[in-house]
GROMACS .gro file of C-alpha atoms in nm:
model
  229
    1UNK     CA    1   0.037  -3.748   1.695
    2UNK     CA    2  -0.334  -3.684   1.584
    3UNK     CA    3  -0.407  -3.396   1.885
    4UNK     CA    4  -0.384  -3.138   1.664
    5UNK     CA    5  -0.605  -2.819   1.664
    6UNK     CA    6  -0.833  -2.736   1.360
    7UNK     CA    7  -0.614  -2.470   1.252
    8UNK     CA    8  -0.291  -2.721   1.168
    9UNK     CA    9  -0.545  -2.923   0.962
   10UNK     CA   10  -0.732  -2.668   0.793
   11UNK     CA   11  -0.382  -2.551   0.712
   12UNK     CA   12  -0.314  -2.856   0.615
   13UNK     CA   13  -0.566  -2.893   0.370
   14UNK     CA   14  -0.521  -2.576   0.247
   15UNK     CA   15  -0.153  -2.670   0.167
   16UNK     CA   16  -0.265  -3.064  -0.011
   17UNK     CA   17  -0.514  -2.881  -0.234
   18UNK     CA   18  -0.246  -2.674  -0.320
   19UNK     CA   19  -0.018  -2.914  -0.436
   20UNK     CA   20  -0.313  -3.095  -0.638
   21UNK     CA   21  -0.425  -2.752  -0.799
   22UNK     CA   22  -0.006  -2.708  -0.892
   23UNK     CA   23  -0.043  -3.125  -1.027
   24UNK     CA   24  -0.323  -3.113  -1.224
   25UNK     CA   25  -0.349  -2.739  -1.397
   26UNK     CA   26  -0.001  -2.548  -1.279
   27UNK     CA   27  -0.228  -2.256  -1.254
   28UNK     CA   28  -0.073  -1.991  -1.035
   29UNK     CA   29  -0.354  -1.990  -0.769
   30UNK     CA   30  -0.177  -2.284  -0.584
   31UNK     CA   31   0.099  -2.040  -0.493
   32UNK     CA   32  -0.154  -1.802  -0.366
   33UNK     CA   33  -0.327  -2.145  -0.153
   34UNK     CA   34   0.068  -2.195  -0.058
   35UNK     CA   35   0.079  -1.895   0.104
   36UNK     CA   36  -0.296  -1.880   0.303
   37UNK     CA   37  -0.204  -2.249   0.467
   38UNK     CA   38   0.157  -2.145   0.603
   39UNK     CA   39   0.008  -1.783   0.708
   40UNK     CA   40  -0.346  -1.886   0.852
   41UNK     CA   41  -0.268  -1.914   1.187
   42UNK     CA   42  -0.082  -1.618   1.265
   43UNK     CA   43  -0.318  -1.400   1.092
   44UNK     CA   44  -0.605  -1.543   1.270
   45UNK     CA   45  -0.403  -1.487   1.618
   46UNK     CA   46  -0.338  -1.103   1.529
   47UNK     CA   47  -0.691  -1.079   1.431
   48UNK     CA   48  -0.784  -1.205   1.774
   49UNK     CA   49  -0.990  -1.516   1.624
   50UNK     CA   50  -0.750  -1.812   1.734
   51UNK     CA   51  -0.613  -1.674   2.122
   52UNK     CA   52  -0.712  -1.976   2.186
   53UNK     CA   53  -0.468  -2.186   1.994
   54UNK     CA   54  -0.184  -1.958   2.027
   55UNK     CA   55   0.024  -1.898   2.355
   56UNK     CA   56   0.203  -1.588   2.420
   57UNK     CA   57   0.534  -1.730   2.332
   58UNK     CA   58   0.384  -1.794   2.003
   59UNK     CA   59   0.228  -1.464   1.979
   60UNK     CA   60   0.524  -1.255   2.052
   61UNK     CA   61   0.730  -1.477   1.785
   62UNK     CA   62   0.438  -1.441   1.517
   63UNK     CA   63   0.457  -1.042   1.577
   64UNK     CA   64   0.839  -1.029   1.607
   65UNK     CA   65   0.849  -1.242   1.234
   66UNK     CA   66   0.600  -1.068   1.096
   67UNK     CA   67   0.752  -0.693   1.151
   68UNK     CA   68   1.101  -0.828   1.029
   69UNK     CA   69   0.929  -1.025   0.706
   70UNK     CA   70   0.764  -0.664   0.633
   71UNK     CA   71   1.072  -0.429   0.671
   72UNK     CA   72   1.260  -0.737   0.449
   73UNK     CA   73   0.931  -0.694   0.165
   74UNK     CA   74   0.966  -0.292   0.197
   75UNK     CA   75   1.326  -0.300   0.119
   76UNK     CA   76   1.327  -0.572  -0.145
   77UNK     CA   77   1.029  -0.363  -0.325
   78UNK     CA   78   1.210  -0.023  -0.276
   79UNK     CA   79   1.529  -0.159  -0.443
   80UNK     CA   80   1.339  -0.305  -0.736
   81UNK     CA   81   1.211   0.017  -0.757
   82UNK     CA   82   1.509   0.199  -0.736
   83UNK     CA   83   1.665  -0.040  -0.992
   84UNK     CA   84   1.343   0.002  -1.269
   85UNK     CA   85   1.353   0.380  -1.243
   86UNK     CA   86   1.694   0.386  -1.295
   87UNK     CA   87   1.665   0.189  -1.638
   88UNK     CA   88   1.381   0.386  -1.760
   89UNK     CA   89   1.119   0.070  -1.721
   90UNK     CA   90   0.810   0.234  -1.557
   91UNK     CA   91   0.704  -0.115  -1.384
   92UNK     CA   92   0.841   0.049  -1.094
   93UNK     CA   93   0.541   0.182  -1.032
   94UNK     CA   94   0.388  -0.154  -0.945
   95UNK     CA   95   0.692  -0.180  -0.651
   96UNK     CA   96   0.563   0.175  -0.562
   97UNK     CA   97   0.194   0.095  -0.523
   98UNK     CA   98   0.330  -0.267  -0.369
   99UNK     CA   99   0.474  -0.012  -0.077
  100UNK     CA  100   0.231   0.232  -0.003
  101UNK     CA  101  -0.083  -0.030   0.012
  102UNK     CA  102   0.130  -0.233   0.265
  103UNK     CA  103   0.214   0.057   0.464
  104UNK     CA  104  -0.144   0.207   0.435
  105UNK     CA  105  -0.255  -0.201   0.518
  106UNK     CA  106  -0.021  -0.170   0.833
  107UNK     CA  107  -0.150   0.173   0.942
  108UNK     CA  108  -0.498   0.109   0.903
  109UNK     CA  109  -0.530  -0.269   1.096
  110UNK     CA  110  -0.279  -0.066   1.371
  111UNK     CA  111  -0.538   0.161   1.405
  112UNK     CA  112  -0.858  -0.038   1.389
  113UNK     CA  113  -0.726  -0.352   1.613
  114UNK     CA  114  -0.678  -0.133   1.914
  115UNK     CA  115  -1.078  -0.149   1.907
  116UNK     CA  116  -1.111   0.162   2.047
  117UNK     CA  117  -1.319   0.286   1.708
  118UNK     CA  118  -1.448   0.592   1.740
  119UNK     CA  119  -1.068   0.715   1.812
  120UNK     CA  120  -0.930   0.490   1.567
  121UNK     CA  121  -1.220   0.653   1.301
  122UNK     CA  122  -1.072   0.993   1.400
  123UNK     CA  123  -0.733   0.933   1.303
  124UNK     CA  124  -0.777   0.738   1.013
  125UNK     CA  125  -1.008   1.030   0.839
  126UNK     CA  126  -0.745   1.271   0.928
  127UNK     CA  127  -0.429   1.007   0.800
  128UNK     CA  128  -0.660   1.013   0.482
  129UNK     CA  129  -0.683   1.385   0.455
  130UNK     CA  130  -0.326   1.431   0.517
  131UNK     CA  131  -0.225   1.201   0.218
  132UNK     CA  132  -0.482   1.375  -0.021
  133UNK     CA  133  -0.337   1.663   0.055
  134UNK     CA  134  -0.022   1.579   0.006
  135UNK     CA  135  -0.024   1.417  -0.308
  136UNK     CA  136  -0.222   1.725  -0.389
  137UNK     CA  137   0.082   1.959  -0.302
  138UNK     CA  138   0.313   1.773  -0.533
  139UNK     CA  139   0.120   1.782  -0.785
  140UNK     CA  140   0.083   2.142  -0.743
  141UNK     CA  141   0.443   2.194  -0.757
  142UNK     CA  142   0.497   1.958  -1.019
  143UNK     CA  143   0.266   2.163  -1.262
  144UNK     CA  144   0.299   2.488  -1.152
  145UNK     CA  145   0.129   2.718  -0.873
  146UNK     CA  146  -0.188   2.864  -0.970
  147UNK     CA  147  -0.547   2.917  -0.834
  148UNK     CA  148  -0.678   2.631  -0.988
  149UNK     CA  149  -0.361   2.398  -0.903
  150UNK     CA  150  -0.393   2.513  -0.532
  151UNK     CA  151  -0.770   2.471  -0.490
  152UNK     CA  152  -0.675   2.116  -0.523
  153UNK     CA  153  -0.549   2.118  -0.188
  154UNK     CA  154  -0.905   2.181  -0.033
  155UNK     CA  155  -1.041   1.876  -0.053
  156UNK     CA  156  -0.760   1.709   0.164
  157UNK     CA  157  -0.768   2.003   0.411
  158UNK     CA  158  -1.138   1.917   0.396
  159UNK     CA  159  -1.133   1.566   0.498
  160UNK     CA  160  -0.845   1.661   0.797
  161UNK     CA  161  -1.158   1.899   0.897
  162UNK     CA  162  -1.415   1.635   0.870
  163UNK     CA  163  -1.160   1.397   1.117
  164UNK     CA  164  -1.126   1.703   1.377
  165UNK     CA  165  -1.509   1.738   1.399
  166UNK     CA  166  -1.572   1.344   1.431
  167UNK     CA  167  -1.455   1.356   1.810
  168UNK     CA  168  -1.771   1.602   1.880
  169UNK     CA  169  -1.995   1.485   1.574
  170UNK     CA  170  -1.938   1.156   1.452
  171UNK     CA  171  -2.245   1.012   1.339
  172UNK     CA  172  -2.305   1.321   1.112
  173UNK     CA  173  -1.973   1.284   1.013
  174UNK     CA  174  -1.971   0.962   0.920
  175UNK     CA  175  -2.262   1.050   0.674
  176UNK     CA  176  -2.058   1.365   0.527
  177UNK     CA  177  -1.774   1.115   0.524
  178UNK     CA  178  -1.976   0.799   0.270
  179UNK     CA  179  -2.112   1.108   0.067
  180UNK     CA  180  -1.736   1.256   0.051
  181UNK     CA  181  -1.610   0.912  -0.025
  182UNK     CA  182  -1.865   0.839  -0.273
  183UNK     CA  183  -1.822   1.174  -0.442
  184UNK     CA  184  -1.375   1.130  -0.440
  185UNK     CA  185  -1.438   0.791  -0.609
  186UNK     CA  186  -1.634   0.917  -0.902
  187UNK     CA  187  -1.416   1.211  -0.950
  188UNK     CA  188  -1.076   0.966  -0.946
  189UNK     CA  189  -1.257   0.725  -1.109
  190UNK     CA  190  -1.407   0.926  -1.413
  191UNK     CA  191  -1.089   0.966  -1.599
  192UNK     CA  192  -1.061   0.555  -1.626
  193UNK     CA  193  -1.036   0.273  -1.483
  194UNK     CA  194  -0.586   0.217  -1.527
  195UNK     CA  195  -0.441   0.040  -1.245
  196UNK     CA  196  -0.341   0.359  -1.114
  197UNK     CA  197  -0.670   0.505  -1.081
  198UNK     CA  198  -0.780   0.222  -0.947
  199UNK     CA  199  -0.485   0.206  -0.649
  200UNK     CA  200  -0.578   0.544  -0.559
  201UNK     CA  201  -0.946   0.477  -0.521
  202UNK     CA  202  -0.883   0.173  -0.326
  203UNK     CA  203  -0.639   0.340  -0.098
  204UNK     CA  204  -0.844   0.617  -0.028
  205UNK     CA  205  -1.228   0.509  -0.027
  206UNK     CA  206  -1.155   0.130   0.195
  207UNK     CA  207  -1.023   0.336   0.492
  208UNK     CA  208  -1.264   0.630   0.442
  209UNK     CA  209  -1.529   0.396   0.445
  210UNK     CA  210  -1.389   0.203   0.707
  211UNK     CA  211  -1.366   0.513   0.929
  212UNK     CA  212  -1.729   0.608   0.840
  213UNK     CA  213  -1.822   0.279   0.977
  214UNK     CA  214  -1.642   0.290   1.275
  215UNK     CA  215  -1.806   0.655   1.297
  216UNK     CA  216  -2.092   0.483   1.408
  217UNK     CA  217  -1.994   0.208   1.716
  218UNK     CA  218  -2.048   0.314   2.040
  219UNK     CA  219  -1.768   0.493   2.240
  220UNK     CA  220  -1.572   0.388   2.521
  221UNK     CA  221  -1.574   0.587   2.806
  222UNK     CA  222  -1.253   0.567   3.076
  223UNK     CA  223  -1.368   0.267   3.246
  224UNK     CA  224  -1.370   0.089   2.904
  225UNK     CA  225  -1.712   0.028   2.911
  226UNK     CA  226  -1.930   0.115   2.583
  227UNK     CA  227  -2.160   0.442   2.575
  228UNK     CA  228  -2.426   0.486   2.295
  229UNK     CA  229  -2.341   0.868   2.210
   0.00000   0.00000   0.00000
């Protein structure tokens, strides 16, 4: 009965202070404690720290669960959305930024748990650049196309640059990449700190600075085995 690993009982006393944090002061954090106990050890198995305790039977259940819990979350949010936008209530927003900081969450741990960083650095920079971009071109057409509107664009098409040049230059890069970063969160930044600004600077600086990061690991070469290059 007691051979249990020390995952089930840190779980386990994740989940009994919990329920003494919900006794004593109802204070919402026990939900949050709720949650960490029941998801602990599958997100300690996908982030390769608890192999050990897991067997692949387990593994391939935890991954299965987890893709169908997230399409299930996606949905729920985009139909709460759907239904808020549709009655004028602009807390559909919050469903919005809900969706695109679990995709972007999805996209960027895809990316960076294949270990292969340099690569994953590459693509992550250029992922980023696309999306500036992007939201860059809506606005554009949104407000109107003119020279100032569409010189917008460049620092997206910028950043897509910066990822192509990382395969030959990447330590350089990953400087121009921290200074880029550094200089994007000022300018999104400047105009105040609302939750949207905020949500923007998160989603774009943590994987910028991520990639910059990663910029500077050694690279794998075909055998697998690490060069310092």
């Amino acid at each position: 009965m007691f051979k249990k690993d020390p995952i089930f009982w840190w779980a386990s006393g994740i989940f009994v202070l919990a329920l003494l944090l919900f006794a004593v002061t109802q204070n919402q954090l026990w939900l949050a404690l709720m949650i960490g106990s029941y998801l602990l050890r599958p997100t300690l198995a996908s982030l390769g720290f608890a192999n050990r305790y897991v067997d692949e039977r387990q593994l391939s259940i935890h991954y299965r669960s987890s893709n169908i819990a997230f399409v299930v979350m996606i949905a729920v949010c985009v139909i709460f959305a759907a239904k808020l936008s549709a009655e004028g209530n602009h807390d559909w927003e919050i469903f919005n930024l809900i969706i695109i900081l679990g995709l972007a969450a999805k996209a960027l741990f895809s990316v960076v748990l294949a270990k292969n960083f340099r690569e994953g650095a590459t693509k992550i920079i250029i992922a980023a650049g696309l999306l500036i971009f992007l939201f860059s071109a809506m606005s554009s057409v949104e407000h109107g196309l003119s020279f100032r509107n569409l010189m917008n664009l460049v620092p997206g098409l910028a950043i897509v640059g910066l990822g192509i040049l990382s395969k030959y230059f990447p330590r350089a890069v990953g400087v121009l990449v921290f200074l880029g970063t550094a200089f994007l969160e000022f300018v999104i930044l400047r105009k105040g700190l609302t939750w949207g600004q905020i949500a923007t600077a998160v989603i774009i600086g943590v994987p910028l600075v991520i990639a910059g990061v990663c910029l500077f690991s050694r690279k794998k070469n075909e055998a697998g085995m690490e060069e310092d290059k």
